[in-house]
C-alpha cells in the first residue's frame, strides 16, 4: 500500500541519462540536461521511487534492505531503479515552477504554422531567442506562452529552465528530427 510520501514512476530513458544518475547527478539536473535524439538506440526502463524528506523509513534498515532487493530484482530483468529524495533529486523553487508552467500547458493545440513561425524567428535571431520574444511570435499574452510551452514538450524547441522560466530564458530549436506533433 502506498503512502502519501511515496510516488513511483516508470520511464524509458537512454543509457546516458542512467550514467548521469549513477555518477551522482541529482535527478532534476540529469533530466534538464538530457537531450534524447532520434538516433538514441540504447533505451532502458527506469523505475523511480520518490520520498519526501520527512519519511522516517529513510533510516529504517529493514526498509533500506527492501529497496536493495527491489534494485536487484529490476537489475535481473534489465531495468534500472532509482530511489529519489525530494530535497536532493527533485526540482524546487524557480526550476520547479518553470517545469510546472511548461507541463500545465502541454496539451495546447499547435499547428505547423506555429512551428514555421517559431523556427523562422529563432533562425533569424541566430539560433537563440529570449522566451518572451519567442512567445510573442506565436501570439500575444498567454496564448503565445501556452503554444511555446506545447512546442517545448513536443521537442520542437528547448527552453532553458535552469534559472526558472523568465522573460530572458533562452529558446533554441531542437534539430534532431524527434519532434512529436
Short mmCIF file of C-alpha atoms in Angstrom, two decimals:
data_model
loop_
_atom_site.label_atom_id
_atom_site.label_comp_id
_atom_site.label_asym_id
_atom_site.label_seq_id
_atom_site.Cartn_x
_atom_site.Cartn_y
_atom_site.Cartn_z
CA UNK A 1 0.00 0.00 0.00
CA UNK A 2 1.45 3.36 -0.92
CA UNK A 3 1.91 6.25 1.44
CA UNK A 4 1.24 9.90 0.52
CA UNK A 5 5.00 10.46 0.80
CA UNK A 6 5.84 7.82 -1.87
CA UNK A 7 5.43 8.19 -5.60
CA UNK A 8 6.61 5.64 -8.17
CA UNK A 9 7.12 6.25 -11.87
CA UNK A 10 8.31 4.28 -14.87
CA UNK A 11 10.36 5.99 -17.60
CA UNK A 12 12.05 4.99 -20.84
CA UNK A 13 15.48 6.66 -20.87
CA UNK A 14 18.71 6.16 -22.74
CA UNK A 15 21.92 4.91 -21.14
CA UNK A 16 23.40 8.45 -20.93
CA UNK A 17 20.67 9.51 -18.53
CA UNK A 18 21.35 6.47 -16.33
CA UNK A 19 25.09 7.20 -16.41
CA UNK A 20 24.40 10.72 -15.13
CA UNK A 21 22.31 9.33 -12.24
CA UNK A 22 24.95 6.71 -11.42
CA UNK A 23 27.55 9.49 -11.40
CA UNK A 24 25.69 11.24 -8.58
CA UNK A 25 23.91 13.93 -10.57
CA UNK A 26 20.56 14.89 -8.99
CA UNK A 27 17.59 13.57 -10.95
CA UNK A 28 16.34 17.05 -11.85
CA UNK A 29 19.78 18.08 -13.14
CA UNK A 30 20.12 14.95 -15.25
CA UNK A 31 16.61 15.49 -16.64
CA UNK A 32 17.26 19.13 -17.57
CA UNK A 33 20.49 18.26 -19.38
CA UNK A 34 19.19 15.07 -21.01
CA UNK A 35 18.64 15.54 -24.71
CA UNK A 36 17.47 12.27 -26.25
CA UNK A 37 17.77 12.16 -30.01
CA UNK A 38 16.05 10.20 -32.71
CA UNK A 39 19.34 8.32 -33.04
CA UNK A 40 19.27 7.18 -29.39
CA UNK A 41 19.26 3.41 -29.52
CA UNK A 42 20.13 2.23 -26.02
CA UNK A 43 16.76 2.79 -24.34
CA UNK A 44 16.28 1.39 -20.85
CA UNK A 45 13.41 1.14 -18.40
CA UNK A 46 13.91 3.16 -15.23
CA UNK A 47 11.70 2.72 -12.18
CA UNK A 48 11.80 5.72 -9.88
CA UNK A 49 10.52 5.87 -6.32
CA UNK A 50 10.40 9.27 -4.65
CA UNK A 51 10.11 10.08 -0.99
CA UNK A 52 9.61 13.26 0.95
CA UNK A 53 12.41 14.41 3.20
CA UNK A 54 10.46 13.66 6.37
CA UNK A 55 9.86 9.99 5.56
CA UNK A 56 11.13 8.04 8.61
CA UNK A 57 11.80 4.92 6.55
CA UNK A 58 14.87 6.63 5.07
CA UNK A 59 16.83 5.35 8.08
CA UNK A 60 14.95 2.08 8.72
CA UNK A 61 17.35 -0.84 7.97
CA UNK A 62 14.51 -3.19 7.01
CA UNK A 63 13.11 -0.69 4.53
CA UNK A 64 16.54 0.07 3.08
CA UNK A 65 17.01 -3.68 2.60
CA UNK A 66 13.67 -3.80 0.76
CA UNK A 67 14.93 -1.07 -1.60
CA UNK A 68 18.12 -3.03 -2.23
CA UNK A 69 16.05 -6.11 -3.09
CA UNK A 70 13.88 -4.07 -5.46
CA UNK A 71 17.02 -2.71 -7.16
CA UNK A 72 18.35 -6.28 -7.56
CA UNK A 73 15.07 -7.62 -8.97
CA UNK A 74 14.84 -4.80 -11.50
CA UNK A 75 18.51 -5.30 -12.45
CA UNK A 76 17.86 -9.01 -13.07
CA UNK A 77 15.18 -8.18 -15.65
CA UNK A 78 17.33 -5.50 -17.28
CA UNK A 79 15.71 -2.47 -15.69
CA UNK A 80 17.19 0.26 -13.51
CA UNK A 81 15.88 1.50 -10.18
CA UNK A 82 16.39 4.89 -8.56
CA UNK A 83 15.32 5.93 -5.08
CA UNK A 84 14.95 9.71 -5.01
CA UNK A 85 14.78 12.09 -2.09
CA UNK A 86 12.72 15.22 -2.62
CA UNK A 87 15.23 17.88 -1.50
CA UNK A 88 18.21 16.39 -3.37
CA UNK A 89 16.71 14.92 -6.52
CA UNK A 90 13.60 16.86 -7.42
CA UNK A 91 13.44 20.45 -8.65
CA UNK A 92 12.50 23.15 -6.24
CA UNK A 93 11.85 26.84 -6.30
CA UNK A 94 12.09 28.60 -9.64
CA UNK A 95 13.02 25.48 -11.59
CA UNK A 96 10.01 23.54 -10.28
CA UNK A 97 7.69 26.45 -11.01
CA UNK A 98 9.03 26.71 -14.57
CA UNK A 99 8.62 22.99 -15.17
CA UNK A 100 5.08 23.14 -13.79
CA UNK A 101 4.17 26.07 -16.05
CA UNK A 102 5.52 24.28 -19.11
CA UNK A 103 3.79 20.95 -18.36
CA UNK A 104 0.48 22.59 -17.42
CA UNK A 105 0.28 23.91 -21.00
CA UNK A 106 1.49 20.73 -22.72
CA UNK A 107 -1.84 19.95 -24.39
CA UNK A 108 -2.24 23.34 -26.04
CA UNK A 109 -3.05 22.94 -29.74
CA UNK A 110 -0.21 23.87 -32.08
CA UNK A 111 -0.02 23.78 -35.85
CA UNK A 112 2.68 23.53 -38.50
CA UNK A 113 2.22 27.29 -38.97
CA UNK A 114 3.29 27.74 -35.32
CA UNK A 115 6.33 25.54 -35.96
CA UNK A 116 7.22 27.60 -39.03
CA UNK A 117 6.82 30.92 -37.22
CA UNK A 118 8.94 29.95 -34.24
CA UNK A 119 11.59 28.29 -36.44
CA UNK A 120 11.88 31.35 -38.65
CA UNK A 121 12.13 33.75 -35.69
CA UNK A 122 14.80 31.70 -33.89
CA UNK A 123 16.85 31.19 -37.06
CA UNK A 124 16.62 34.90 -37.91
CA UNK A 125 17.92 35.70 -34.40
CA UNK A 126 20.99 33.49 -34.86
CA UNK A 127 19.66 30.33 -33.23
CA UNK A 128 18.73 31.72 -29.80
CA UNK A 129 15.84 33.91 -28.76
CA UNK A 130 14.56 35.02 -25.33
CA UNK A 131 11.39 33.31 -24.12
CA UNK A 132 9.24 36.46 -24.11
CA UNK A 133 10.14 37.35 -27.71
CA UNK A 134 9.64 33.79 -28.91
CA UNK A 135 6.23 33.52 -27.24
CA UNK A 136 5.13 36.80 -28.85
CA UNK A 137 5.79 35.30 -32.31
CA UNK A 138 3.13 32.67 -31.50
CA UNK A 139 0.51 35.04 -30.15
CA UNK A 140 0.11 37.83 -27.66
CA UNK A 141 -0.20 37.17 -23.96
CA UNK A 142 -1.00 33.75 -22.52
CA UNK A 143 -1.76 32.04 -25.85
CA UNK A 144 1.77 32.60 -27.19
CA UNK A 145 3.28 31.28 -23.96
CA UNK A 146 0.97 28.26 -23.99
CA UNK A 147 1.87 27.44 -27.60
CA UNK A 148 5.57 27.82 -26.87
CA UNK A 149 5.27 25.51 -23.88
CA UNK A 150 3.49 22.92 -26.02
CA UNK A 151 6.28 23.16 -28.62
CA UNK A 152 8.83 22.57 -25.86
CA UNK A 153 7.04 19.43 -24.66
CA UNK A 154 6.72 18.23 -28.27
CA UNK A 155 10.51 18.66 -28.76
CA UNK A 156 10.34 21.39 -31.40
CA UNK A 157 12.12 23.89 -29.16
CA UNK A 158 14.14 23.72 -25.96
CA UNK A 159 13.53 26.33 -23.28
CA UNK A 160 16.39 26.72 -20.82
CA UNK A 161 14.78 26.25 -17.40
CA UNK A 162 17.99 26.15 -15.37
CA UNK A 163 17.13 29.55 -13.85
CA UNK A 164 13.40 29.03 -13.87
CA UNK A 165 11.06 30.30 -16.56
CA UNK A 166 11.54 34.03 -17.08
CA UNK A 167 11.35 36.52 -19.98
CA UNK A 168 15.08 36.05 -20.68
CA UNK A 169 15.08 32.22 -20.67
CA UNK A 170 16.78 31.15 -23.89
CA UNK A 171 14.77 29.24 -26.51
CA UNK A 172 16.51 27.20 -29.20
CA UNK A 173 15.34 24.81 -31.90
CA UNK A 174 15.83 21.09 -31.40
CA UNK A 175 17.19 19.77 -34.67
CA UNK A 176 17.26 16.02 -34.12
CA UNK A 177 14.03 15.27 -36.02
CA UNK A 178 12.50 13.86 -32.85
CA UNK A 179 9.59 16.32 -32.68
CA UNK A 180 6.22 14.89 -31.70
CA UNK A 181 3.44 16.76 -33.45
#
